[in-house]
Amino acid sequence: MVSRPAPASAALPSIAGEDGPPGFDAFGRAVLEDVRDAVFLQDTDGALRWANPAARTLTGGAEAKLHALTETSGHVEFSGHRRPARIRALPGGWHAWTVPAEEVPQRHVGDFLAETGPLLAGARGRHGTARVIAELAASALAETVFVLLPTTRGRWEWWSSERPSAQGHGRIRRVPANVAPVLAATFGATGHPQIAPVPAPEVATLPSVVADRFAGHAEVSVVSLGPSVGAGVTGALLLGRRADPEFGAEQTRAVVEFAKAAGTALANAQRYARQEEATRGLETTLRPIDPPELAGTRFETWYEPAGGVLAVGGDFYDVLPHGDGSAFLVLGDVCGKGPEAAALTGRVRHALTALAMVERDGRTLLRLLNELLIAGGSSRFATLVLGTATPSDGGIDLTLASGGHPAPLIVRRSGVVEEVTVPGTLVGISPQARFAEAGVRLERGDMCLLYTDGITEARNRHDQTELFGDDRLRAVLTAAAGEPAREVVRRLRQAVRDWLGSSAHDDIAVLAVECPD
C-alpha cells in the first residue's frame, strides 16, 4: 500500500496558469486534453487538482475520489462507480491517475435515444423544441451544435448549444446554394435523414456567428431534420466534433435516428402551433364581447365556459344597441358543451344579430330562430331569453321572451327577488314551438338577472349529488340587493366558486341589467 494522505476528492477542477507539477506547461496540458484515456492529476497533499476532458466525461462532472492500492495501481470512485486506474509518479511529488480508454464505458445508442425521446416529446412550440434539440445533440453527438430552420425574408433562424452549457439563438442570412451546396441539399432533402460532411471552405462561407463557433473542430457534419414531404418542416442540424465520436462505430446511426426523432418533434410542434392559431381565431369569433355603454342602463356579465380545448362553450350573451337608445339583449344555452356546442352557438348568435336588425318582437325572433335550427338539421337545441331594454323616465322598461330558459329574476332595491314568468318551449326541437313575452320595469337600484343553468346545477365539491339550486341563488341575490350590479355578480361568482371548489362545472353565463341610481 502507498502511504499517502486521506483519499482525495474534488468536483473535477482544472489547473490555472503555472499551478501544476514541475514541467506541466501549456504543451503538456494540450497533449492530455486530446488523449482518450481519463487522466486525473493529484498534488503532493493528495488533492485532486486537474482532470482532462475524458476524465470529466467518465465521471459526468461528479465528485471523484482517488483510492491507492499499490504504488502503481488504484481506483477512481464517483457516483457509486469504481474504475481501475494506473498511478504514475510525476516530478515534485505529484501523481497521474489514468483510467484506460477501454475502461471508459461507451454510451449505447438505444439508451441515448430512449433518454431523448420523452424530452423531445415534452418540448413545446417551435422555439422550445429547437432549443431542446440543440441541447440534447450537444450532450452526446457533438461539442458544438446548431439547429437551422428557415424563416421569413430569406433568413435562417438558429439555436446553438456548446459543451458544457453555452446556448444561443438568433437569425442569419440564408447562404445561397451555389455557395453552400451541401447545406442547401440537406435543407431540401426528405425521407430518411442522411449525414454528410461539410467541407471547411463551405463552413467558412456561413455567417461568422456560426462559422467562428466551428473553428478548431476536427469534423463538421450536417443532417436533415425534415422527416417527410408531408411534414411541412425543413431544417438542418450542424454538428461539430473535436474528439472521437462518443458512440464509436455507431455514431452515424445515433445521429440519423436522433435527427428522425427531432424532425418528428418539430413537425408536431408546427402542427400544434397551427391548431393553436386556429383555436385562438375561433375563440375570438365565438367568445362574447363586453356589452356597450348605454345611457340610463348598466350591464354586468360573468362568462365561464367549462374546461376544454376551446375557451368557449354553449352558453352565450349579447347586447346590441339600437339607434333610439334601447338595446337588444339575449342570453342562451346551446345543448352540450365543447367545440360542437360552441359551433352552434356561433350560428345562433350570428343569426340573432342579423334578425335583430329587422325585427324587434321577441316571439317572432324566437320563431324564426326555431325554423332556422330545424332547417339546418342539427340534433341540438337551445334555450334562450331575449328582449329589449328601453331607458325611460329614470327607469328601464324590459320586454322579455323566452324559449325554455330559466326565468329571469328581478332583484329589487328593497331586497325582494321576483321571478319573471315567461313560458316558452325549447328552440330547435319542434316546428310547433310556441313562445310568450312579458314586460317588467326596473326602477333606480333595481336589477334584472339573466343566467344559465350552469349556476343552479353546479355540484357541491363534497357531495356531487347536491346542486347549488334556486334557493341558494335567491339567497345570494337577496343578501346583495341594493348593491351595484358589479357587486351582486361578484358575490354570486364567489358563492358558486366556493360551492364548486376544484370540481368541474358546466358552462356559465350571466347578464345583469341594472337601472343605476
Coordinates of C-alpha atoms in Angstrom, one line a residue:
M1 CA 0.0 0.0 0.0
V2 CA 1.1 3.6 -0.6
S3 CA 1.5 5.8 2.4
R4 CA -0.4 8.9 1.4
P5 CA -2.9 11.4 2.9
A6 CA -6.6 10.5 3.0
P7 CA -8.4 9.8 -0.3
A8 CA -8.6 12.9 -2.4
S9 CA -11.9 14.2 -3.8
A10 CA -12.9 17.1 -6.0
A11 CA -15.5 18.2 -8.5
L12 CA -13.1 17.9 -11.4
P13 CA -11.1 21.2 -11.2
S14 CA -8.7 22.4 -13.8
I15 CA -5.2 23.9 -13.4
A16 CA -4.8 27.6 -14.0
G17 CA -1.6 29.2 -15.1
E18 CA 1.6 27.5 -13.8
D19 CA -0.2 25.8 -10.9
G20 CA 0.8 22.1 -11.6
P21 CA 3.6 19.6 -11.4
P22 CA 7.1 20.7 -12.5
G23 CA 7.3 20.7 -16.3
F24 CA 3.5 20.8 -16.7
D25 CA 3.4 23.6 -19.3
A26 CA 0.8 24.5 -22.0
F27 CA 2.2 21.8 -24.3
G28 CA 1.7 19.1 -21.6
R29 CA -1.9 20.3 -21.0
A30 CA -2.7 20.3 -24.7
V31 CA -1.5 16.7 -25.1
L32 CA -3.5 15.4 -22.2
E33 CA -6.6 17.3 -23.4
D34 CA -6.7 15.2 -26.5
V35 CA -5.9 11.7 -25.2
R36 CA -8.8 9.2 -24.9
D37 CA -7.6 8.0 -21.5
A38 CA -9.1 9.6 -18.5
V39 CA -6.3 11.4 -16.6
F40 CA -6.5 12.9 -13.1
L41 CA -3.6 14.8 -11.5
Q42 CA -3.1 14.6 -7.8
D43 CA -0.8 17.1 -5.9
T44 CA 1.7 16.5 -3.1
D45 CA -1.0 16.8 -0.5
G46 CA -3.2 14.2 -2.1
A47 CA -5.7 16.6 -3.5
L48 CA -7.2 16.1 -6.9
R49 CA -6.2 19.2 -8.9
W50 CA -7.0 18.6 -12.6
A51 CA -8.9 16.2 -14.9
N52 CA -8.8 16.1 -18.7
P53 CA -12.0 16.0 -20.9
A54 CA -12.0 12.2 -21.0
A55 CA -12.0 12.2 -17.2
R56 CA -14.8 14.7 -17.0
T57 CA -16.8 12.6 -19.5
L58 CA -16.1 9.5 -17.4
T59 CA -17.5 11.0 -14.2
G60 CA -20.1 13.2 -15.7
G61 CA -18.7 16.1 -13.7
A62 CA -19.4 14.4 -10.4
E63 CA -17.1 14.4 -7.4
A64 CA -14.2 11.9 -7.8
K65 CA -12.2 10.1 -5.1
L66 CA -8.8 8.6 -5.7
H67 CA -8.0 5.4 -3.7
A68 CA -4.5 3.9 -4.0
L69 CA -4.0 0.2 -3.6
T70 CA -0.3 -0.1 -4.5
E71 CA 2.4 2.3 -5.7
T72 CA 1.2 1.9 -9.3
S73 CA -2.5 1.0 -9.1
G74 CA -5.7 2.1 -7.5
H75 CA -9.2 3.0 -8.4
V76 CA -11.3 6.1 -9.1
E77 CA -14.6 6.3 -7.4
F78 CA -17.5 8.5 -8.5
S79 CA -21.3 8.4 -8.2
G80 CA -21.2 4.9 -6.8
H81 CA -18.9 3.5 -9.6
R82 CA -15.3 2.4 -9.4
R83 CA -12.8 2.3 -12.3
P84 CA -9.4 0.7 -12.1
A85 CA -6.6 3.2 -12.6
R86 CA -2.8 3.2 -13.2
I87 CA -0.8 5.5 -10.9
R88 CA 2.4 7.2 -12.3
A89 CA 4.7 9.3 -10.1
L90 CA 5.4 12.8 -11.5
P91 CA 8.2 15.3 -10.6
G92 CA 7.7 17.3 -7.5
G93 CA 5.7 14.6 -5.7
W94 CA 2.6 14.8 -7.9
H95 CA 0.9 11.7 -9.3
A96 CA -1.1 11.0 -12.5
W97 CA -4.0 8.6 -12.3
T98 CA -5.0 7.1 -15.6
V99 CA -8.2 5.1 -16.4
P100 CA -7.5 3.4 -19.8
A101 CA -9.9 4.3 -22.5
E102 CA -11.1 0.7 -22.7
E103 CA -12.3 1.1 -19.2
V104 CA -14.4 4.2 -20.1
P105 CA -17.9 2.9 -20.7
Q106 CA -19.2 3.8 -24.2
R107 CA -22.8 5.0 -24.3
H108 CA -25.3 2.9 -26.2
V109 CA -27.3 4.4 -29.0
G110 CA -30.5 2.8 -27.7
D111 CA -30.0 4.3 -24.3
F112 CA -29.4 7.7 -25.7
L113 CA -32.5 7.6 -27.9
A114 CA -34.6 6.3 -25.0
E115 CA -33.4 9.2 -22.9
T116 CA -34.0 11.9 -25.5
G117 CA -37.4 10.6 -26.8
P118 CA -39.5 11.8 -23.9
L119 CA -37.6 15.1 -23.7
L120 CA -38.3 15.8 -27.4
A121 CA -42.0 14.8 -27.0
G122 CA -42.3 17.1 -24.0
A123 CA -40.9 20.2 -25.7
R124 CA -43.5 22.9 -26.5
G125 CA -43.6 25.2 -29.5
R126 CA -41.1 25.7 -32.4
H127 CA -38.7 27.7 -30.3
G128 CA -38.7 25.3 -27.3
T129 CA -38.4 22.2 -29.5
A130 CA -35.4 23.6 -31.5
R131 CA -33.7 24.6 -28.2
V132 CA -34.2 21.1 -26.7
I133 CA -32.9 19.5 -30.0
A134 CA -29.7 21.6 -29.8
E135 CA -29.1 20.8 -26.1
L136 CA -29.7 17.1 -26.5
A137 CA -27.4 16.8 -29.5
A138 CA -24.7 18.7 -27.7
S139 CA -24.9 16.3 -24.8
A140 CA -23.7 13.3 -26.8
L141 CA -23.4 13.8 -30.6
A142 CA -21.0 16.8 -30.9
E143 CA -19.3 19.5 -28.9
T144 CA -20.9 22.3 -30.9
V145 CA -24.4 22.1 -32.4
F146 CA -26.5 24.4 -34.5
V147 CA -30.2 23.8 -35.4
L148 CA -31.0 25.8 -38.5
L149 CA -34.6 26.4 -39.6
P150 CA -35.9 28.6 -42.5
T151 CA -37.8 31.7 -41.5
T152 CA -39.2 34.8 -43.3
R153 CA -37.4 37.2 -45.6
G154 CA -34.8 34.7 -46.9
R155 CA -33.2 34.1 -43.5
W156 CA -32.4 31.2 -41.2
E157 CA -33.2 31.0 -37.5
W158 CA -30.7 29.3 -35.4
W159 CA -30.4 27.7 -32.0
S160 CA -27.0 26.6 -30.7
S161 CA -25.6 24.6 -27.8
E162 CA -22.0 24.0 -26.9
R163 CA -20.4 21.9 -24.2
P164 CA -20.5 22.3 -21.3
S165 CA -23.6 24.6 -21.2
A166 CA -23.5 27.6 -23.6
Q167 CA -26.6 28.2 -25.6
G168 CA -27.5 30.8 -28.2
H169 CA -30.3 31.9 -30.5
G170 CA -30.7 34.3 -33.4
R171 CA -31.2 34.8 -37.2
I172 CA -28.8 34.9 -40.1
R173 CA -28.9 35.5 -43.8
R174 CA -29.6 32.4 -45.9
V175 CA -26.4 31.3 -47.7
P176 CA -27.1 30.6 -51.5
A177 CA -27.0 27.0 -52.7
N178 CA -24.1 27.7 -55.1
V179 CA -22.0 28.9 -52.1
A180 CA -23.1 26.2 -49.6
P181 CA -24.2 23.2 -51.8
V182 CA -24.0 20.6 -49.0
L183 CA -26.2 22.6 -46.6
A184 CA -28.7 23.5 -49.4
A185 CA -29.0 19.9 -50.4
T186 CA -29.6 18.9 -46.8
F187 CA -32.4 21.5 -46.4
G188 CA -34.1 20.2 -49.5
A189 CA -33.8 16.5 -48.5
T190 CA -36.8 14.5 -47.5
G191 CA -37.2 10.9 -46.3
H192 CA -34.6 9.1 -44.3
P193 CA -32.0 11.6 -43.0
Q194 CA -28.5 11.3 -44.4
I195 CA -25.5 12.6 -42.6
A196 CA -22.9 14.5 -44.8
P197 CA -19.6 16.1 -44.0
V198 CA -19.4 19.8 -44.6
P199 CA -16.1 20.9 -46.2
A200 CA -14.2 23.6 -44.3
P201 CA -14.5 26.1 -47.2
E202 CA -18.2 25.8 -47.0
V203 CA -18.3 26.2 -43.3
A204 CA -16.3 29.4 -43.8
T205 CA -19.0 30.9 -46.1
L206 CA -21.5 30.8 -43.3
P207 CA -22.1 34.0 -41.3
S208 CA -19.4 34.5 -38.6
V209 CA -21.8 33.8 -35.7
V210 CA -21.9 30.2 -37.0
A211 CA -18.6 29.8 -38.7
D212 CA -16.5 31.1 -35.8
R213 CA -18.0 28.5 -33.4
F214 CA -16.8 25.6 -35.6
A215 CA -13.2 26.8 -35.7
G216 CA -10.8 24.1 -34.5
H217 CA -13.2 21.2 -34.9
A218 CA -11.9 18.0 -36.3
E219 CA -15.1 17.4 -38.3
V220 CA -18.3 19.3 -39.1
S221 CA -21.3 17.4 -40.5
V222 CA -24.9 18.1 -41.3
V223 CA -28.1 16.1 -41.3
S224 CA -31.6 16.9 -42.4
L225 CA -34.5 17.5 -39.9
G226 CA -37.2 17.1 -42.5
P227 CA -38.8 13.7 -41.8
S228 CA -41.1 13.6 -44.8
V229 CA -42.6 15.7 -47.6
G230 CA -45.9 16.0 -45.9
A231 CA -44.4 17.1 -42.5
G232 CA -44.2 20.7 -43.7
V233 CA -40.8 21.2 -41.9
T234 CA -37.4 21.7 -43.4
G235 CA -34.2 22.2 -41.4
A236 CA -30.7 21.0 -40.7
L237 CA -28.6 20.0 -37.7
L238 CA -25.0 21.1 -37.9
L239 CA -22.6 19.1 -35.7
G240 CA -19.0 19.9 -34.9
R241 CA -16.7 17.4 -33.1
R242 CA -13.3 18.0 -31.7
A243 CA -12.8 14.5 -30.3
D244 CA -13.6 10.9 -31.3
P245 CA -17.3 10.1 -31.7
E246 CA -18.9 9.1 -28.4
F247 CA -20.8 6.2 -29.9
G248 CA -17.8 4.9 -31.9
A249 CA -18.8 2.9 -35.0
E250 CA -22.5 3.5 -34.1
Q251 CA -22.1 7.3 -34.3
T252 CA -23.8 7.6 -37.7
R253 CA -26.8 5.6 -36.6
A254 CA -27.1 7.7 -33.4
V255 CA -27.1 10.9 -35.4
V256 CA -29.6 9.7 -38.0
E257 CA -32.0 8.2 -35.5
F258 CA -31.8 11.3 -33.4
A259 CA -32.4 13.5 -36.5
K260 CA -35.6 11.5 -37.3
A261 CA -36.9 11.9 -33.8
A262 CA -36.0 15.6 -33.8
G263 CA -37.7 16.2 -37.2
T264 CA -40.9 14.5 -36.0
A265 CA -40.9 16.6 -32.8
L266 CA -40.5 19.8 -34.9
A267 CA -43.3 18.7 -37.3
N268 CA -45.6 18.1 -34.3
A269 CA -44.7 21.5 -32.8
Q270 CA -45.6 23.2 -36.1
R271 CA -48.9 21.3 -36.3
Y272 CA -49.8 22.1 -32.8
A273 CA -48.9 25.8 -33.5
R274 CA -51.3 25.8 -36.4
Q275 CA -54.0 24.2 -34.3
E276 CA -53.5 26.8 -31.5
E277 CA -53.7 29.6 -34.0
A278 CA -57.0 28.2 -35.4
T279 CA -58.2 27.8 -31.8
R280 CA -57.4 31.4 -30.9
G281 CA -59.2 32.5 -34.1
L282 CA -62.3 30.5 -33.2
E283 CA -62.3 31.8 -29.6
T284 CA -62.0 35.4 -30.8
T285 CA -65.0 34.9 -33.1
L286 CA -67.2 32.9 -30.7
R287 CA -66.4 34.4 -27.3
P288 CA -69.0 37.0 -26.2
I289 CA -67.7 40.6 -26.0
D290 CA -68.3 43.1 -23.3
P291 CA -71.6 45.0 -23.6
P292 CA -71.6 48.5 -24.9
E293 CA -72.2 51.6 -22.7
L294 CA -75.8 52.6 -22.8
A295 CA -77.2 55.9 -21.3
G296 CA -79.5 55.1 -18.3
T297 CA -78.6 51.4 -18.3
R298 CA -75.7 49.5 -16.9
F299 CA -74.7 45.9 -17.8
E300 CA -72.6 43.4 -15.9
T301 CA -71.5 40.0 -17.1
W302 CA -69.9 36.7 -16.0
Y303 CA -68.8 34.2 -18.6
E304 CA -67.0 31.0 -17.6
P305 CA -67.1 28.1 -20.1
A306 CA -66.5 24.5 -19.0
G307 CA -62.9 23.4 -19.3
G308 CA -61.9 22.1 -22.7
V309 CA -59.8 22.7 -25.9
L310 CA -61.7 26.0 -26.6
A311 CA -62.2 28.7 -24.1
V312 CA -65.8 29.0 -25.3
G313 CA -68.8 26.8 -24.9
G314 CA -72.6 26.5 -25.4
D315 CA -73.6 29.4 -23.2
F316 CA -73.6 33.0 -24.5
Y317 CA -74.9 36.5 -24.2
D318 CA -75.1 39.5 -26.5
V319 CA -76.1 43.2 -26.1
L320 CA -76.7 45.1 -29.3
P321 CA -77.6 48.8 -29.1
H322 CA -80.3 50.4 -31.2
G323 CA -80.2 53.9 -32.6
D324 CA -83.1 55.1 -30.4
G325 CA -81.1 54.4 -27.2
S326 CA -82.6 51.0 -26.5
A327 CA -80.7 47.7 -26.7
F328 CA -81.4 44.2 -27.9
L329 CA -80.2 41.6 -25.3
V330 CA -80.1 37.9 -25.3
L331 CA -78.7 35.1 -23.1
G332 CA -78.8 31.5 -24.2
D333 CA -77.6 28.0 -23.6
V334 CA -77.0 25.5 -26.5
C335 CA -77.3 21.9 -25.6
G336 CA -74.0 20.3 -24.8
K337 CA -70.5 21.8 -24.3
G338 CA -67.2 22.0 -26.1
P339 CA -66.4 22.7 -29.7
E340 CA -69.7 21.3 -31.2
A341 CA -71.8 23.3 -28.9
A342 CA -69.6 26.4 -29.5
A343 CA -70.0 26.0 -33.3
L344 CA -73.9 26.0 -32.9
T345 CA -73.6 28.9 -30.5
G346 CA -71.8 30.9 -33.2
R347 CA -74.6 30.1 -35.7
V348 CA -77.3 31.2 -33.2
R349 CA -75.6 34.4 -32.2
H350 CA -74.9 35.4 -35.9
A351 CA -78.5 34.6 -36.8
L352 CA -79.9 36.6 -34.0
T353 CA -77.6 39.5 -34.8
A354 CA -78.9 39.7 -38.3
L355 CA -82.6 39.1 -37.4
A356 CA -82.5 41.7 -34.6
M357 CA -81.6 44.4 -37.2
V358 CA -85.0 44.0 -38.9
E359 CA -87.2 42.5 -36.2
R360 CA -87.7 43.6 -32.5
D361 CA -90.6 41.4 -31.4
G362 CA -89.1 38.7 -29.2
R363 CA -91.7 36.0 -30.0
T364 CA -91.1 36.5 -33.8
L365 CA -87.3 36.3 -33.3
L366 CA -87.6 33.0 -31.4
R367 CA -90.0 31.6 -34.0
L368 CA -87.6 32.5 -36.9
L369 CA -84.6 31.1 -35.0
N370 CA -86.5 27.9 -34.3
E371 CA -87.2 27.5 -38.0
L372 CA -83.5 28.1 -38.9
L373 CA -82.2 25.5 -36.4
I374 CA -84.7 22.9 -37.6
A375 CA -83.9 23.6 -41.3
G376 CA -80.2 23.3 -40.5
G377 CA -80.7 19.7 -39.5
S378 CA -78.9 20.0 -36.1
S379 CA -79.9 17.5 -33.4
R380 CA -79.0 20.0 -30.8
F381 CA -81.4 22.5 -29.3
A382 CA -81.1 25.8 -27.3
T383 CA -82.8 27.6 -24.5
L384 CA -82.9 31.4 -24.7
V385 CA -84.3 34.5 -23.1
L386 CA -84.2 37.7 -25.2
G387 CA -85.8 41.1 -25.4
T388 CA -85.3 44.8 -25.4
A389 CA -84.2 47.2 -22.7
T390 CA -85.5 50.8 -23.1
P391 CA -84.5 53.5 -20.7
S392 CA -87.4 55.9 -19.9
D393 CA -88.4 58.3 -17.2
G394 CA -85.5 57.4 -14.9
G395 CA -86.1 53.7 -15.2
I396 CA -85.8 50.9 -17.7
D397 CA -88.7 49.1 -19.5
L398 CA -87.8 45.5 -20.2
T399 CA -89.6 43.3 -22.7
L400 CA -88.6 39.7 -22.4
A401 CA -89.4 36.5 -24.4
S402 CA -88.2 33.0 -23.5
G403 CA -87.7 29.7 -25.2
G404 CA -87.5 27.1 -22.5
H405 CA -84.9 29.1 -20.4
P406 CA -84.7 29.6 -16.6
A407 CA -86.9 32.5 -15.7
P408 CA -85.2 35.9 -15.3
L409 CA -85.0 37.3 -11.8
I410 CA -85.7 40.8 -10.7
V411 CA -83.7 42.0 -7.7
R412 CA -85.5 45.0 -6.2
R413 CA -83.6 47.6 -4.3
S414 CA -85.8 46.8 -1.3
G415 CA -84.5 43.2 -1.2
V416 CA -87.4 41.5 -2.9
V417 CA -86.5 38.9 -5.6
E418 CA -89.2 38.4 -8.2
E419 CA -89.4 35.9 -11.0
V420 CA -90.5 36.9 -14.5
T421 CA -92.7 34.2 -15.7
V422 CA -92.3 33.8 -19.5
P423 CA -93.4 30.5 -20.8
G424 CA -91.9 29.0 -24.0
T425 CA -90.7 25.8 -25.5
L426 CA -87.2 24.7 -26.4
V427 CA -85.8 26.3 -29.5
G428 CA -84.8 23.9 -32.4
I429 CA -87.0 20.9 -31.4
S430 CA -90.4 21.3 -32.9
P431 CA -92.0 23.3 -35.8
Q432 CA -95.0 23.8 -33.5
A433 CA -93.0 25.6 -30.8
R434 CA -94.8 28.4 -29.0
F435 CA -93.3 31.4 -27.3
A436 CA -94.6 34.1 -25.0
E437 CA -93.5 37.6 -24.0
A438 CA -93.7 39.6 -20.8
G439 CA -92.9 43.2 -19.7
V440 CA -91.3 44.5 -16.5
R441 CA -90.0 47.8 -15.3
L442 CA -86.8 48.5 -13.4
E443 CA -86.6 51.5 -11.1
R444 CA -83.4 53.1 -9.8
G445 CA -81.4 50.5 -7.9
D446 CA -83.2 47.5 -9.4
M447 CA -81.6 44.8 -11.4
C448 CA -82.6 42.0 -13.8
L449 CA -80.5 38.9 -13.8
L450 CA -80.4 36.5 -16.8
Y451 CA -78.4 33.3 -16.2
T452 CA -77.8 29.8 -17.4
D453 CA -78.3 26.6 -15.5
G454 CA -74.6 26.2 -15.0
I455 CA -75.2 28.1 -11.8
T456 CA -78.2 26.3 -10.4
E457 CA -76.8 22.9 -11.5
A458 CA -73.3 23.5 -10.0
R459 CA -72.4 20.4 -8.0
N460 CA -71.1 20.6 -4.4
R461 CA -67.4 19.9 -4.0
H462 CA -68.1 17.5 -1.2
D463 CA -71.2 15.8 -2.5
Q464 CA -71.7 15.7 -6.2
T465 CA -75.4 14.8 -5.9
E466 CA -76.1 18.2 -4.2
L467 CA -76.8 21.1 -6.6
F468 CA -76.4 24.8 -5.9
G469 CA -80.1 25.2 -6.7
D470 CA -82.6 28.0 -7.0
D471 CA -82.9 28.7 -3.2
R472 CA -79.2 29.4 -2.8
L473 CA -79.2 31.6 -5.9
R474 CA -82.1 33.7 -4.5
A475 CA -80.4 33.9 -1.1
V476 CA -77.3 35.4 -2.6
L477 CA -79.3 37.9 -4.6
T478 CA -81.4 38.9 -1.6
A479 CA -78.3 39.5 0.6
A480 CA -76.8 41.6 -2.2
A481 CA -80.0 43.6 -3.0
G482 CA -79.4 47.3 -3.4
E483 CA -75.7 46.9 -4.3
P484 CA -74.4 47.8 -7.8
A485 CA -74.7 45.0 -10.4
R486 CA -71.0 44.6 -10.4
E487 CA -71.0 43.7 -6.6
V488 CA -74.0 41.4 -7.0
V489 CA -72.4 39.4 -9.8
R490 CA -69.1 39.3 -7.8
R491 CA -70.9 37.8 -4.8
L492 CA -72.7 35.3 -6.9
R493 CA -69.5 34.3 -8.7
Q494 CA -67.7 33.8 -5.3
A495 CA -70.6 31.8 -3.9
V496 CA -70.7 29.4 -6.8
R497 CA -66.9 29.0 -6.9
D498 CA -66.8 28.3 -3.1
W499 CA -69.6 25.7 -3.7
L500 CA -67.7 24.0 -6.6
G501 CA -64.3 24.1 -5.2
S502 CA -62.0 22.4 -7.7
S503 CA -64.9 20.4 -9.2
A504 CA -65.7 20.6 -12.9
H505 CA -68.7 22.6 -13.9
D506 CA -70.9 23.3 -17.0
D507 CA -70.8 26.5 -19.0
I508 CA -71.8 29.5 -17.0
A509 CA -73.2 32.8 -18.4
V510 CA -74.7 35.7 -16.5
L511 CA -76.1 39.0 -17.9
A512 CA -77.2 41.6 -15.3
V513 CA -79.2 44.7 -16.4
E514 CA -79.2 47.5 -13.9
C515 CA -81.0 50.7 -13.5
P516 CA -78.3 52.8 -11.8
D517 CA -79.0 55.4 -9.1

